[in-house]
Amino acid sequence: VSRGTKSRFVVLYGSQKGQAQSIAEGIAEEAEDHGLVAELSCLNQDEKYNLEKEIAPVVFVVSTTGDGEPPDNALQFVKRINKNQSPDHYKHLSYTLLALGDTNYANFCNCGKTIERRLQALGARQFYPAGFADDGVGLELVVDPWLEGLWNAVKEASSKMASVRNDQSEVNVRDSAKEFLGLTQPDVQLNLLSITDQRSQETTKDEGIPHISSSSPLTNSVPPLSQSSLNVPALPPPFLDVTLVEVDAPEQVMNATFHEVPISKAVLLSRGDSVKTALLLELDISVALTYQPGDSLDVLCPNRAEEVDYMLCRLGLKDRRDHHVHVALRKDTKKKGAQVPPHIPQNVSLLFLFTWCLEIRSVPKKAFLRALVEYAADGTQKRRLQELCSKQGAADYNLHVRDTSLSVVELLTAFSSCSPPLSLLIEHLPKLQPRPYSAASSCLRHPGKLHFVFSVVELPACFGRPAGRRGLCTGWLFDLIHPGLVFPGKTESSSSPAPPKVIHVSLRPSCSFRPPSEQSVPFIMVGPGTGVAPFIGFLQQREEARKRNPEAVFGETWLFFGCRHRNGDYLFREELEGFVASGTLSHLKVCFSRDGREAEEAVASAANPRYVQHNLLLYRQQVADILLRQSGSFYVCGDAKNMAKDVNETLMEIIKTELHVDQLEAMKKLAELREKKRYLQDIWA
């Protein structure tokens, strides 16, 4: 278990958007400072590691994606360890695990928990307690203390496993290993700290990049923090060489996995200033895609042109925007697992890179802030960056950066004395992610068309964002189709239509979020606001099936819908009422949280249900009957942070009441429904 005088250990990661990978790489890089050698691999690189024979300590760092699913690069590993194997298959394996998740989603850290459950079932033992980090409050609250304790645990585990290995007797080896492994601490979840959510005043729709006041608390510290000594993280070593080349070559085409499709119609669904702007887009997919109700599509949107221009100007590269970017690893890099980021294509212009490849709206990580320290000319700003990335400044980082979703663009605007090189941004900025939207139609009702619905996101003003701003994709889509909007109930103008706008989309087929395959199975849908979108597709599909097979037996259907105002944002009202009239939808239960003079202060009651969970409680017996006695299905779509949690708690209460069981038994029942794919969620934070 040693290479020379240094003990070795293995670091394996599964990562969807790069956070778990970044942490794993950090562990591998820091290992040398602790007299250790780390062997770093992604979980899908099974040719680089072998857990069947591994006796060195193994550190797993894994995230969770979707509805509790493993990251793409961990999927095959999870499938492999889920196969039937003997309970002592991994009796030789000593491991620890850091799981990343988000408590806004029901299946918190599910991938990490699945891996840990299977490893333990196959005989592996922990040498250090697992950590479960919550992106809902800040990963660093768990990650930082977990990493601090990791090093001594790895050294101790390596030392003890080395003595086990050197024992000449096979029997003694087994007994010694059991003795060592039996001393491991039980699996505990590191405590999560709550952070007060500081909200700022209402936003405006100014999309510019306003000047940040020099007295802003974002860029200026105050006592006692300004007088404190700081624990500043180590400077991440640079690992990329970036050069710009003037060429006449044509620009690279878009990602081949995305299809260019025209927008055939845009409909404004909401009305009034007091509600979110909700829109429906109809895409012409006749030559590109086929889909089923429950599927989603990814929309690839560009960064805003003025923000891209700002970044290029800030880097002093605006006059070289058409130069091609060449990225390579530095020959002297010591970064473990260093590679050119896979989202950086070759032979594209600097303009293309910042427009389509880099997430310049991403919230800057502490490692990025630490790197910026070296490029801050102003002493006050340098000190403030050190504070924001330090252990002592964690509360300020959360308050001014993380909780406000401050972007890299906004941070650089605030810290005007920073002049980072292009290579630093390419090293630290993540991939520009496509934005997912649920299909809100059925191809049986609308052949060759796909509908999706979105609300324009408005981010409130804060110290780093004096004017507020729109969400990247929703703001772009709104600008793209405005002013050619059609209002509900109105026909399109007979004047000559403008050439259709096009967007780039890719289909995301769902494996489970679909109507029951058996038409006789009853099901319940909960979809307030734009969360109703996939259920429109469900019901359109069902109505067409009823027309085509009128003799068939169809199960009961319920939809719980909610919004602020009946006359403002009751989306798809006419269509939903039409489903009820045709018998496609058995029960439509709606509620309006802001209607009535004192709606904000009113207590929910049978006469005044404010939110979907209140209506669920009113019909608890029917809900329980469908879910617990008729083997029906339950679907939830919409906001994860509040609504989905409240609905989950309400289901728990219904199960406790109707089955006369305690909290633990109700939780087990819900877990069983999830496993059987009868309690399904399509939710977002």
XYZ file of C-alpha atoms in Angstrom:
685
model
C 0.000 0.000 0.000
C 2.913 2.346 -0.473
C 4.810 3.943 -3.294
C 8.277 4.601 -1.954
C 7.682 5.986 1.542
C 4.259 7.398 0.737
C 1.037 5.518 1.370
C -1.376 5.346 -1.530
C -5.125 5.611 -1.630
C -7.716 5.684 -4.390
C -10.076 8.578 -5.223
C -13.119 7.784 -7.397
C -15.713 10.331 -8.499
C -19.059 10.512 -10.260
C -19.994 14.013 -11.385
C -22.688 15.520 -13.608
C -21.777 19.203 -13.675
C -18.221 19.104 -12.355
C -18.552 19.860 -8.612
C -17.829 16.325 -7.404
C -14.991 16.041 -9.924
C -13.489 19.317 -8.717
C -13.563 18.170 -5.080
C -12.032 14.803 -6.008
C -9.279 16.522 -7.982
C -8.632 18.791 -5.009
C -8.229 15.765 -2.730
C -5.797 14.185 -5.190
C -3.781 17.397 -5.490
C -3.556 17.984 -1.734
C -2.546 14.389 -1.004
C 1.139 15.050 -1.647
C 1.196 17.773 1.009
C 0.102 15.120 3.511
C 2.716 12.587 2.470
C 0.239 10.486 0.486
C -0.157 9.373 -3.116
C -3.670 9.556 -4.606
C -4.768 7.590 -7.645
C -7.635 9.537 -9.208
C -10.207 8.032 -11.584
C -13.720 8.691 -12.776
C -16.095 5.838 -11.924
C -16.588 5.095 -15.622
C -12.838 4.571 -16.105
C -12.995 1.001 -14.811
C -9.798 0.127 -16.658
C -7.890 2.407 -14.251
C -9.037 0.903 -10.943
C -10.070 -2.515 -9.617
C -12.201 -2.644 -6.494
C -12.266 -6.439 -6.665
C -8.653 -6.504 -5.461
C -8.117 -3.044 -3.976
C -6.775 -3.078 -0.401
C -5.790 0.590 -0.155
C -8.375 3.027 1.277
C -10.899 4.230 -1.301
C -12.517 7.677 -1.244
C -15.737 8.123 -3.244
C -16.993 11.608 -4.179
C -20.368 11.441 -5.940
C -23.199 13.782 -6.816
C -26.866 13.099 -7.582
C -28.790 14.309 -10.626
C -32.389 14.328 -11.826
C -34.850 12.588 -9.503
C -32.167 10.923 -7.402
C -30.310 9.387 -10.362
C -26.552 8.732 -10.569
C -24.485 11.058 -12.776
C -24.017 9.780 -16.312
C -20.405 8.810 -15.607
C -21.391 6.779 -12.509
C -24.426 4.981 -13.948
C -22.629 1.834 -15.087
C -20.771 1.553 -11.770
C -24.038 1.735 -9.819
C -25.595 -0.885 -12.086
C -22.558 -3.105 -11.582
C -22.612 -3.036 -7.780
C -26.405 -3.533 -7.758
C -26.007 -6.966 -9.332
C -26.495 -10.013 -7.108
C -23.178 -10.847 -5.475
C -22.089 -12.613 -2.284
C -22.332 -10.606 0.961
C -18.539 -10.825 1.403
C -17.714 -9.691 -2.146
C -16.077 -6.475 -0.904
C -14.982 -7.685 2.543
C -11.450 -6.531 1.708
C -12.545 -3.001 0.817
C -12.072 -0.043 3.156
C -13.804 3.136 2.022
C -15.317 6.483 2.840
C -17.761 8.550 0.831
C -18.640 12.193 0.283
C -22.061 12.635 -1.310
C -23.282 15.892 -2.832
C -26.992 16.648 -3.048
C -29.678 19.258 -2.535
C -32.384 19.028 0.117
C -34.699 20.963 -2.190
C -35.125 17.591 -3.883
C -36.782 14.628 -2.189
C -34.096 12.047 -3.010
C -31.293 13.878 -1.222
C -27.834 12.430 -2.016
C -29.545 9.326 -3.390
C -26.606 8.245 -5.553
C -24.189 8.398 -2.608
C -26.630 6.598 -0.350
C -27.174 3.890 -2.979
C -23.439 3.287 -3.375
C -22.927 3.201 0.377
C -25.844 0.835 0.939
C -24.570 -1.594 -1.672
C -20.936 -1.459 -0.515
C -22.002 -2.252 3.033
C -24.296 -5.042 1.826
C -21.320 -6.551 0.002
C -19.075 -6.493 3.059
C -17.132 -3.241 2.671
C -16.498 -1.157 5.781
C -16.010 2.544 6.376
C -12.756 3.915 7.741
C -14.200 7.439 8.102
C -17.825 8.672 8.433
C -19.649 9.502 5.221
C -20.430 13.156 4.526
C -23.686 14.342 2.957
C -23.313 17.891 1.640
C -26.355 20.016 0.834
C -26.148 22.475 -2.044
C -29.424 23.915 -0.743
C -27.555 25.617 2.112
C -23.959 25.459 0.862
C -21.820 22.421 0.110
C -18.857 23.847 1.991
C -20.672 23.576 5.341
C -20.126 19.818 5.198
C -17.345 19.500 2.623
C -14.779 21.687 4.411
C -14.853 19.971 7.840
C -15.127 16.557 6.156
C -11.955 17.229 4.168
C -10.135 18.470 7.278
C -10.692 15.160 9.034
C -10.049 13.004 5.983
C -6.252 13.089 5.969
C -5.572 11.561 9.369
C -8.243 8.963 8.678
C -6.595 7.978 5.372
C -3.161 7.745 7.026
C -4.478 5.613 9.861
C -6.407 3.378 7.475
C -3.351 2.967 5.215
C -1.138 2.119 8.154
C -3.493 -0.480 9.574
C -4.198 -2.057 6.204
C -0.444 -2.257 5.578
C 0.042 -4.187 8.799
C -2.827 -6.463 7.845
C -1.258 -7.140 4.474
C 2.146 -7.962 5.947
C 0.760 -10.643 8.212
C 1.923 -13.982 6.823
C -1.054 -16.019 7.958
C -4.159 -15.852 5.791
C -6.350 -16.542 8.806
C -4.630 -13.832 10.811
C -4.966 -11.459 7.862
C -8.710 -11.981 7.826
C -9.048 -11.624 11.595
C -6.836 -8.531 11.713
C -8.792 -6.892 8.943
C -12.046 -7.598 10.751
C -10.616 -6.161 13.955
C -9.501 -3.031 12.148
C -12.663 -2.613 10.151
C -14.797 -3.198 13.213
C -13.301 -0.074 14.769
C -14.735 2.183 12.080
C -17.208 4.820 13.115
C -20.870 4.354 12.229
C -22.276 6.104 9.206
C -23.319 9.561 10.342
C -24.492 12.549 8.407
C -22.395 15.601 9.217
C -24.499 18.367 10.657
C -25.914 20.902 8.252
C -25.984 24.545 9.326
C -28.883 26.760 8.409
C -28.188 30.104 6.850
C -30.497 33.078 7.141
C -31.868 33.881 3.724
C -31.303 37.573 3.121
C -33.543 38.865 0.349
C -33.238 42.210 -1.384
C -35.760 44.625 -2.800
C -37.917 43.840 -5.829
C -36.213 43.554 -9.191
C -36.510 45.650 -12.285
C -36.018 44.430 -15.821
C -32.903 46.427 -16.623
C -30.634 43.993 -18.460
C -27.556 46.201 -18.551
C -24.381 45.836 -16.492
C -24.663 48.722 -14.002
C -21.818 50.210 -12.006
C -21.377 48.799 -8.498
C -20.963 51.343 -5.714
C -17.448 51.471 -4.292
C -18.968 51.298 -0.795
C -20.863 48.079 -1.492
C -20.680 45.463 1.322
C -19.870 42.954 -1.402
C -16.493 44.578 -2.057
C -15.784 46.149 1.335
C -15.386 44.364 4.652
C -16.238 45.650 8.107
C -15.072 44.671 11.601
C -14.697 42.183 13.089
C -14.005 40.273 9.847
C -11.793 43.030 8.439
C -9.594 42.762 11.550
C -9.494 38.974 11.690
C -6.688 36.706 10.614
C -7.868 34.482 7.768
C -7.553 30.847 6.787
C -7.265 31.359 3.032
C -7.317 28.234 0.826
C -4.241 27.246 -1.129
C -3.947 28.812 -4.565
C -5.167 26.371 -7.253
C -2.198 25.798 -9.581
C -2.805 26.833 -13.203
C -2.869 23.894 -15.591
C -3.862 25.247 -19.026
C -1.978 27.051 -21.746
C -4.283 29.192 -23.906
C -3.251 30.870 -27.146
C -5.231 32.881 -29.689
C -4.596 32.386 -33.392
C -5.784 34.633 -36.200
C -7.340 32.392 -38.876
C -9.701 32.610 -41.816
C -11.297 29.225 -41.124
C -15.098 29.079 -40.883
C -16.782 28.940 -37.491
C -17.591 25.537 -36.030
C -21.212 24.399 -36.321
C -23.409 23.795 -33.282
C -23.350 20.627 -31.199
C -24.577 17.775 -33.399
C -26.803 16.398 -30.627
C -28.979 19.518 -30.851
C -31.546 20.076 -33.588
C -32.365 23.470 -35.023
C -36.155 23.785 -34.971
C -38.439 26.735 -35.779
C -40.847 28.314 -33.309
C -44.226 28.098 -35.017
C -46.262 29.897 -32.336
C -45.759 31.858 -29.110
C -48.686 32.367 -26.732
C -48.804 34.596 -23.641
C -50.650 32.583 -20.990
C -50.605 34.995 -18.040
C -52.215 38.391 -17.590
C -51.656 41.266 -15.201
C -48.637 42.852 -13.527
C -48.980 40.883 -10.281
C -48.072 37.493 -11.768
C -45.087 35.950 -13.429
C -44.965 36.192 -17.200
C -45.822 32.692 -18.449
C -45.546 31.727 -22.108
C -46.165 28.719 -24.329
C -43.947 28.031 -27.313
C -44.910 25.671 -30.107
C -42.014 24.072 -31.979
C -42.187 22.517 -35.422
C -40.402 19.193 -34.897
C -41.828 17.347 -37.916
C -38.391 16.608 -39.354
C -36.354 16.410 -36.159
C -37.877 14.704 -33.132
C -40.461 12.306 -31.767
C -41.510 12.326 -28.128
C -43.940 10.942 -25.553
C -45.858 12.717 -22.761
C -43.538 13.037 -19.776
C -40.454 13.655 -21.908
C -38.474 16.869 -21.605
C -36.369 18.836 -24.024
C -33.103 20.669 -23.492
C -32.939 24.189 -24.885
C -29.453 25.428 -25.716
C -29.371 29.182 -25.185
C -26.479 31.605 -25.737
C -25.050 33.978 -23.179
C -26.326 37.535 -23.531
C -24.393 39.497 -26.153
C -23.770 42.501 -23.885
C -22.394 40.246 -21.135
C -20.111 38.473 -23.610
C -18.901 41.856 -24.891
C -18.254 42.966 -21.325
C -16.167 39.869 -20.612
C -14.120 40.301 -23.798
C -13.539 43.974 -23.043
C -12.607 43.151 -19.466
C -9.996 40.694 -20.702
C -8.706 43.231 -23.224
C -9.568 40.856 -26.062
C -12.508 42.474 -27.845
C -10.418 43.172 -30.953
C -9.435 39.477 -31.030
C -12.958 38.103 -30.658
C -12.718 36.257 -33.998
C -9.374 34.622 -33.213
C -9.469 30.881 -32.656
C -8.767 29.570 -29.173
C -6.199 26.805 -28.713
C -6.200 25.154 -25.289
C -3.583 22.645 -24.101
C -2.279 21.276 -20.826
C 0.739 23.043 -19.360
C 3.784 20.834 -19.659
C 4.761 21.535 -16.055
C 1.308 20.915 -14.511
C 1.181 18.797 -11.368
C -2.595 18.813 -11.212
C -3.922 15.280 -10.708
C -6.096 14.132 -13.572
C -5.529 17.389 -15.429
C -7.285 17.590 -18.765
C -8.560 20.178 -21.196
C -12.199 20.684 -20.120
C -14.350 18.535 -22.417
C -16.769 21.422 -23.020
C -14.000 23.447 -24.689
C -14.146 22.575 -28.402
C -11.170 22.981 -30.691
C -11.042 25.499 -33.531
C -13.732 27.881 -32.350
C -13.482 31.617 -32.005
C -13.178 33.441 -28.722
C -16.631 34.909 -29.367
C -18.127 31.436 -29.889
C -16.439 30.161 -26.726
C -17.943 32.875 -24.521
C -21.314 32.772 -26.258
C -22.017 29.033 -26.373
C -19.530 27.151 -24.189
C -18.820 28.898 -20.864
C -21.397 29.544 -18.121
C -20.513 33.165 -17.384
C -23.699 33.391 -15.294
C -22.440 30.642 -12.955
C -22.063 31.444 -9.257
C -18.292 31.760 -8.633
C -16.787 29.043 -6.433
C -14.355 29.867 -3.649
C -11.482 28.428 -5.686
C -12.204 31.026 -8.372
C -12.289 33.822 -5.791
C -8.985 32.571 -4.402
C -7.430 32.646 -7.872
C -8.751 36.179 -8.456
C -6.880 37.409 -5.378
C -3.652 37.226 -7.378
C -5.034 39.586 -10.044
C -6.612 42.280 -7.849
C -4.722 45.576 -8.071
C -6.727 47.333 -5.359
C -5.685 46.408 -1.809
C -9.204 46.696 -0.381
C -10.647 44.440 -3.068
C -7.784 41.947 -2.665
C -8.468 41.702 1.067
C -12.201 41.310 0.459
C -11.653 38.465 -2.013
C -9.451 36.759 0.553
C -12.233 37.117 3.103
C -14.919 35.753 0.803
C -12.919 32.604 0.032
C -11.743 32.077 3.621
C -13.212 29.952 6.369
C -13.876 33.072 8.462
C -15.775 34.729 5.599
C -18.146 31.814 4.894
C -21.211 33.714 6.108
C -20.383 36.718 3.911
C -19.780 34.455 0.907
C -23.191 32.873 1.390
C -24.930 36.176 1.978
C -23.439 38.172 -0.899
C -22.492 35.542 -3.487
C -24.187 32.207 -3.109
C -27.652 33.107 -1.764
C -28.083 35.914 -4.294
C -26.908 33.722 -7.220
C -24.315 36.357 -8.063
C -22.772 35.588 -11.440
C -19.126 35.655 -12.533
C -19.976 38.647 -14.747
C -21.473 40.528 -11.796
C -18.565 39.609 -9.534
C -16.011 40.954 -12.025
C -18.123 44.086 -12.426
C -18.014 44.629 -8.671
C -14.304 43.852 -8.325
C -13.231 46.231 -11.045
C -9.517 46.100 -10.235
C -9.252 42.396 -11.097
C -7.667 41.569 -14.437
C -7.657 37.772 -14.722
C -6.117 36.027 -17.733
C -8.247 34.118 -20.234
C -6.747 30.806 -19.067
C -8.078 31.368 -15.550
C -11.656 31.719 -16.787
C -11.400 28.637 -18.998
C -10.010 26.655 -16.049
C -12.736 27.716 -13.618
C -15.931 28.396 -15.559
C -18.239 25.402 -16.018
C -19.979 24.333 -19.193
C -22.921 26.422 -20.359
C -25.706 23.990 -19.544
C -28.831 23.579 -21.671
C -32.058 24.325 -19.817
C -34.663 21.524 -19.517
C -38.408 22.038 -20.075
C -41.260 19.523 -19.886
C -43.222 18.730 -23.018
C -46.710 20.237 -22.631
C -48.439 18.434 -25.483
C -49.156 15.067 -27.086
C -48.105 14.262 -30.634
C -51.471 12.488 -31.029
C -53.198 15.856 -30.564
C -50.525 17.979 -32.277
C -48.707 15.898 -34.920
C -45.267 17.283 -35.732
C -45.501 19.868 -32.941
C -44.132 20.097 -29.426
C -45.310 22.619 -26.837
C -43.425 23.756 -23.759
C -44.188 26.358 -21.121
C -41.964 28.647 -19.072
C -42.179 31.591 -16.705
C -39.705 34.425 -17.159
C -37.341 34.215 -14.181
C -36.664 37.507 -12.421
C -33.644 37.623 -10.103
C -33.992 40.305 -7.422
C -31.592 43.187 -6.983
C -28.747 42.830 -4.496
C -25.462 44.581 -3.724
C -23.745 42.988 -6.709
C -26.785 43.396 -8.959
C -28.293 46.861 -8.412
C -30.881 46.553 -11.184
C -31.835 42.888 -10.961
C -31.879 40.733 -14.082
C -33.822 38.104 -15.960
C -32.934 34.447 -16.055
C -30.597 33.598 -18.904
C -32.718 31.200 -20.961
C -36.186 32.512 -20.116
C -35.088 36.095 -20.751
C -33.525 35.088 -24.068
C -36.626 33.181 -25.178
C -38.882 36.103 -24.246
C -36.751 38.563 -26.226
C -36.612 36.133 -29.141
C -40.376 35.852 -29.599
C -41.460 39.314 -28.451
C -43.458 41.117 -29.839
C -44.961 38.337 -31.987
C -47.065 36.953 -29.127
C -50.552 35.518 -29.470
C -52.934 36.037 -26.549
C -55.183 33.182 -25.373
C -58.401 33.070 -27.331
C -57.066 35.368 -30.037
C -56.191 34.298 -33.549
C -52.886 35.153 -35.134
C -52.595 38.253 -37.252
C -53.465 37.822 -40.909
C -50.622 40.116 -41.937
C -47.539 38.596 -43.489
C -45.822 36.542 -40.793
C -42.166 37.183 -40.070
C -39.678 34.399 -40.796
C -39.835 31.878 -37.941
C -37.286 32.145 -35.160
C -35.254 28.999 -34.542
C -33.786 27.488 -31.383
C -31.526 24.511 -30.713
C -33.095 21.671 -28.759
C -32.345 18.092 -27.792
C -34.859 15.530 -26.519
C -34.580 14.138 -22.984
C -36.684 10.965 -22.969
C -38.101 10.005 -19.585
C -37.767 6.454 -18.347
C -40.487 6.705 -15.724
C -42.355 10.042 -15.681
C -45.118 8.818 -17.974
C -48.826 8.070 -17.596
C -49.507 4.511 -16.379
C -49.053 1.983 -19.170
C -52.354 0.366 -18.145
C -55.167 2.766 -19.018
C -57.385 1.395 -16.221
C -54.920 2.494 -13.502
C -56.090 5.653 -11.669
C -53.610 8.457 -11.118
C -53.248 11.809 -9.391
C -51.364 14.805 -10.799
C -50.099 17.749 -8.733
C -48.866 20.646 -10.868
C -49.222 24.252 -9.702
C -48.113 27.071 -11.994
C -46.046 25.929 -14.962
C -45.806 22.548 -13.222
C -49.084 21.717 -14.969
C -47.234 21.509 -18.304
C -46.499 17.752 -18.559
C -50.018 16.931 -17.382
C -51.478 18.770 -20.343
C -49.563 16.252 -22.454
C -50.845 13.386 -20.274
C -54.449 14.507 -20.692
C -54.224 15.260 -24.414
C -52.843 11.766 -24.952
C -55.589 10.241 -22.828
C -58.354 12.163 -24.574
C -57.147 10.995 -27.976
C -56.911 7.413 -26.699
C -60.501 7.614 -25.421
C -61.706 8.851 -28.802
C -59.926 6.043 -30.606
C -61.036 3.323 -28.180
C -64.377 4.367 -26.654
C -65.111 0.900 -25.256
C -61.949 0.735 -23.132
C -61.979 1.149 -19.353
C -60.053 4.208 -18.196
C -59.026 4.827 -14.603
C -59.959 7.854 -12.541
C -57.816 10.986 -12.979
C -57.262 13.880 -10.583
C -55.405 17.153 -11.134
C -54.500 19.523 -8.297
C -53.600 22.916 -9.740
C -52.794 26.187 -8.000
C -51.700 29.707 -8.897
C -51.887 33.231 -7.513
C -54.944 34.665 -9.261
C -57.854 33.031 -11.061
C -57.875 35.797 -13.673
C -54.114 36.274 -13.870
C -52.209 33.007 -14.106
C -54.755 30.193 -14.285
C -52.801 28.489 -17.082
C -54.666 26.309 -19.610
C -57.979 27.086 -17.903
C -60.174 26.525 -20.968
C -58.366 23.342 -21.945
C -58.521 21.911 -18.424
C -62.225 22.632 -18.137
C -62.644 20.983 -21.536
C -60.934 17.839 -20.236
C -63.416 17.761 -17.356
C -66.367 18.227 -19.717
C -65.198 15.345 -21.929
C -64.618 13.046 -18.962
C -60.893 12.793 -19.641
C -60.177 14.492 -16.302
C -62.367 13.121 -13.531
C -61.590 15.773 -10.904
C -60.012 19.243 -11.248
C -59.174 20.869 -7.900
C -57.856 24.422 -8.105
C -56.821 27.032 -5.550
C -55.628 30.643 -5.716
C -53.163 31.866 -3.115
C -53.514 35.627 -3.646
C -57.195 36.102 -4.447
C -59.270 37.857 -1.818
C -58.551 41.050 0.070
C -56.625 39.389 2.880
C -55.350 36.321 1.052
C -51.840 36.766 2.401
C -53.000 36.660 6.009
C -55.842 34.190 5.532
C -55.500 30.766 7.125
C -56.094 27.892 4.733
C -59.357 26.112 5.394
C -61.884 23.880 3.693
C -63.540 27.007 2.362
C -60.268 28.665 1.435
C -57.524 26.248 0.323
C -54.510 28.375 -0.633
C -52.061 25.804 -1.942
C -52.225 22.402 -3.599
C -51.266 20.600 -0.377
C -54.339 22.078 1.329
C -56.582 20.626 -1.360
C -54.819 17.280 -1.043
C -55.707 17.254 2.649
C -59.332 18.087 1.864
C -59.511 15.002 -0.351
C -57.239 12.826 1.762
C -59.556 9.820 1.736
C -59.806 9.757 -2.059
C -56.053 10.294 -2.417
C -55.317 7.480 0.027
C -57.797 5.167 -1.677
C -56.210 5.651 -5.112
C -52.640 5.462 -3.868
C -52.867 2.792 -1.169
C -55.778 0.575 -2.159
C -56.163 0.866 -5.936
C -52.406 0.739 -6.698
C -52.661 4.088 -8.459
C -49.855 6.516 -9.285
C -48.988 9.972 -7.953
C -47.156 12.615 -10.034
C -45.705 15.934 -8.878
C -44.254 18.626 -11.132
C -42.996 22.088 -10.241
C -41.016 23.887 -7.551
C -38.773 21.635 -5.479
C -37.853 24.127 -2.777
C -41.310 24.669 -1.315
C -44.167 22.972 -3.133
C -42.684 19.499 -3.599
C -41.539 19.405 0.024
C -44.962 20.475 1.273
C -46.703 17.898 -0.911
C -44.346 15.197 0.367
C -45.111 16.124 3.983
C -48.827 16.163 3.214
C -48.637 12.689 1.698
C -46.861 11.572 4.852
C -49.697 12.929 6.976
C -52.316 11.281 4.765
C -50.576 7.909 5.024
C -50.195 8.234 8.808
C -53.875 9.096 9.220
C -55.370 6.627 6.756
C -53.181 3.649 7.664
C -52.920 4.529 11.388
C -49.130 4.299 11.402
C -46.302 6.379 12.854
C -43.878 8.677 11.037
C -41.278 5.986 10.384
C -43.791 3.593 8.823
C -45.207 6.403 6.687
C -41.709 7.205 5.432
C -41.154 3.544 4.576
C -44.438 3.475 2.658
C -43.474 6.539 0.646
C -40.069 5.024 -0.084
C -41.826 1.872 -1.295
C -44.045 3.927 -3.616
C -40.952 5.633 -5.037
C -39.201 2.320 -5.610
C -42.241 0.977 -7.444
C -42.285 4.134 -9.599
C -45.760 5.020 -8.364
C -44.666 8.276 -6.707
C -42.845 10.268 -9.378
C -41.491 13.803 -9.482
C -40.401 16.220 -12.195
C -39.214 19.113 -10.059
C -36.703 21.940 -10.131
C -35.188 24.384 -7.648
